DNA sequence: GCCAACGTTGGC
DNA sequence: GCCAACGTTGGC
């Protein structure tokens, strides 16, 4: 059982959208490291923090569950999509995504500043300067600390 | 295969 | 909108 932090621009897709949809394919990831996490490391039942970036404030907004296993990201085949990749084929997809299911919305957003201020979060990759990875692993402790902060 | 230039991300 | 960080690209 692993834990993840999955970042998304709040204006694109937020926790309320996921609550409404119940589940969604986490498409559009075009970074190899993040792809490998989804394709190789995530397993059905893993839990993730849904993180809002470019938000007021940016931070952890809720919990999602990985349906797993990874599937091909359909947007890579769609010429009209900004995520289209001419080098990808149906036979050999380059990009993968996970279907994620809504689990819960936090009572309040746990801001990135609160995470910075909490010693238990100090190793989180998301807090590293210049971090641009949209999917990062979390330890069980980090996951639980964020959940706990959301209750306060 | 090096590395400079470029583009993107994302907090502020 | 600024700017630091860093992944990607492409010339050599």
Short mmCIF file of N, CA, C and O (backbone and C1' of nucleotides) in Angstrom, two decimals, chain A residues 30-33 128-132, chain C residues 1-2 4-10:
data_model
loop_
_atom_site.label_atom_id
_atom_site.label_comp_id
_atom_site.label_asym_id
_atom_site.label_seq_id
_atom_site.Cartn_x
_atom_site.Cartn_y
_atom_site.Cartn_z
N UNK A 30 2.95 14.46 -18.84
CA UNK A 30 3.95 14.31 -19.89
C UNK A 30 5.36 14.46 -19.32
O UNK A 30 6.19 15.19 -19.83
N UNK A 31 5.57 13.76 -18.26
CA UNK A 31 6.87 13.75 -17.60
C UNK A 31 7.17 12.29 -17.31
O UNK A 31 6.32 11.57 -16.77
N UNK A 32 8.36 11.85 -17.70
CA UNK A 32 8.64 10.42 -17.63
C UNK A 32 8.64 9.88 -16.21
O UNK A 32 8.19 8.77 -15.95
N UNK A 33 9.17 10.66 -15.31
CA UNK A 33 9.23 10.20 -13.92
C UNK A 33 7.81 10.02 -13.35
O UNK A 33 7.50 9.01 -12.72
N UNK A 128 10.17 20.95 -2.16
CA UNK A 128 11.51 21.32 -2.63
C UNK A 128 11.42 22.47 -3.62
O UNK A 128 10.55 22.49 -4.49
N UNK A 129 12.32 23.43 -3.50
CA UNK A 129 12.30 24.57 -4.40
C UNK A 129 12.35 24.10 -5.85
O UNK A 129 13.14 23.24 -6.19
N UNK A 130 11.51 24.69 -6.64
CA UNK A 130 11.55 24.39 -8.07
C UNK A 130 10.99 23.05 -8.44
O UNK A 130 11.10 22.64 -9.59
N UNK A 131 10.37 22.38 -7.48
CA UNK A 131 9.78 21.08 -7.79
C UNK A 131 8.73 21.22 -8.88
O UNK A 131 7.84 22.04 -8.80
N UNK A 132 8.83 20.37 -9.88
CA UNK A 132 7.87 20.46 -10.98
C UNK A 132 7.22 19.12 -11.26
O UNK A 132 6.51 18.97 -12.25
P DG C 1 0.85 40.56 -16.75
"O5'" DG C 1 2.28 40.97 -16.27
"C5'" DG C 1 2.48 41.87 -15.23
"C4'" DG C 1 3.64 41.35 -14.46
"C3'" DG C 1 4.70 40.63 -15.30
"O3'" DG C 1 5.90 40.77 -14.57
"C1'" DG C 1 3.94 39.16 -13.74
P DC C 2 7.21 41.31 -15.24
"O5'" DC C 2 8.20 40.79 -14.12
"C5'" DC C 2 7.94 41.17 -12.76
"C4'" DC C 2 8.59 40.17 -11.84
"C3'" DC C 2 9.89 39.57 -12.37
"O3'" DC C 2 10.88 39.73 -11.39
"C1'" DC C 2 8.41 37.84 -11.67
P DA C 4 15.84 34.54 -9.78
"O5'" DA C 4 16.01 33.23 -8.90
"C5'" DA C 4 15.10 32.96 -7.83
"C4'" DA C 4 14.78 31.48 -7.84
"C3'" DA C 4 15.94 30.58 -8.24
"O3'" DA C 4 15.93 29.49 -7.35
"C1'" DA C 4 14.09 30.19 -9.68
P DA C 5 17.05 28.39 -7.41
"O5'" DA C 5 16.32 27.23 -8.19
"C5'" DA C 5 15.18 26.62 -7.62
"C4'" DA C 5 14.64 25.62 -8.60
"C3'" DA C 5 15.69 24.64 -9.12
"O3'" DA C 5 15.18 23.35 -8.89
"C1'" DA C 5 14.46 25.60 -10.92
P DC C 6 16.07 22.06 -8.97
"O5'" DC C 6 15.68 21.52 -10.41
"C5'" DC C 6 14.31 21.20 -10.67
"C4'" DC C 6 14.14 21.03 -12.15
"C3'" DC C 6 15.28 20.22 -12.82
"O3'" DC C 6 14.69 19.35 -13.76
"C1'" DC C 6 14.90 22.14 -13.99
P DG C 7 14.88 17.78 -13.63
"O5'" DG C 7 14.03 17.29 -14.88
"C5'" DG C 7 12.63 17.55 -14.93
"C4'" DG C 7 12.22 17.79 -16.37
"C3'" DG C 7 12.83 16.82 -17.37
"O3'" DG C 7 11.81 16.48 -18.30
"C1'" DG C 7 13.40 19.04 -17.96
P DT C 8 12.09 15.49 -19.52
"O5'" DT C 8 12.35 16.49 -20.72
"C5'" DT C 8 11.35 17.45 -21.05
"C4'" DT C 8 11.79 18.20 -22.28
"C3'" DT C 8 12.32 17.32 -23.41
"O3'" DT C 8 11.64 17.74 -24.58
"C1'" DT C 8 13.87 19.05 -22.92
P DT C 9 11.80 16.99 -25.96
"O5'" DT C 9 12.70 18.01 -26.79
"C5'" DT C 9 12.33 19.39 -26.84
"C4'" DT C 9 13.46 20.15 -27.51
"C3'" DT C 9 14.02 19.47 -28.76
"O3'" DT C 9 13.89 20.40 -29.81
"C1'" DT C 9 15.76 20.13 -27.28
P DG C 10 14.06 19.99 -31.32
"O5'" DG C 10 15.54 20.49 -31.60
"C5'" DG C 10 15.91 21.85 -31.34
"C4'" DG C 10 17.41 21.96 -31.53
"C3'" DG C 10 17.95 21.16 -32.70
"O3'" DG C 10 19.00 21.90 -33.30
"C1'" DG C 10 19.03 20.48 -30.78
#
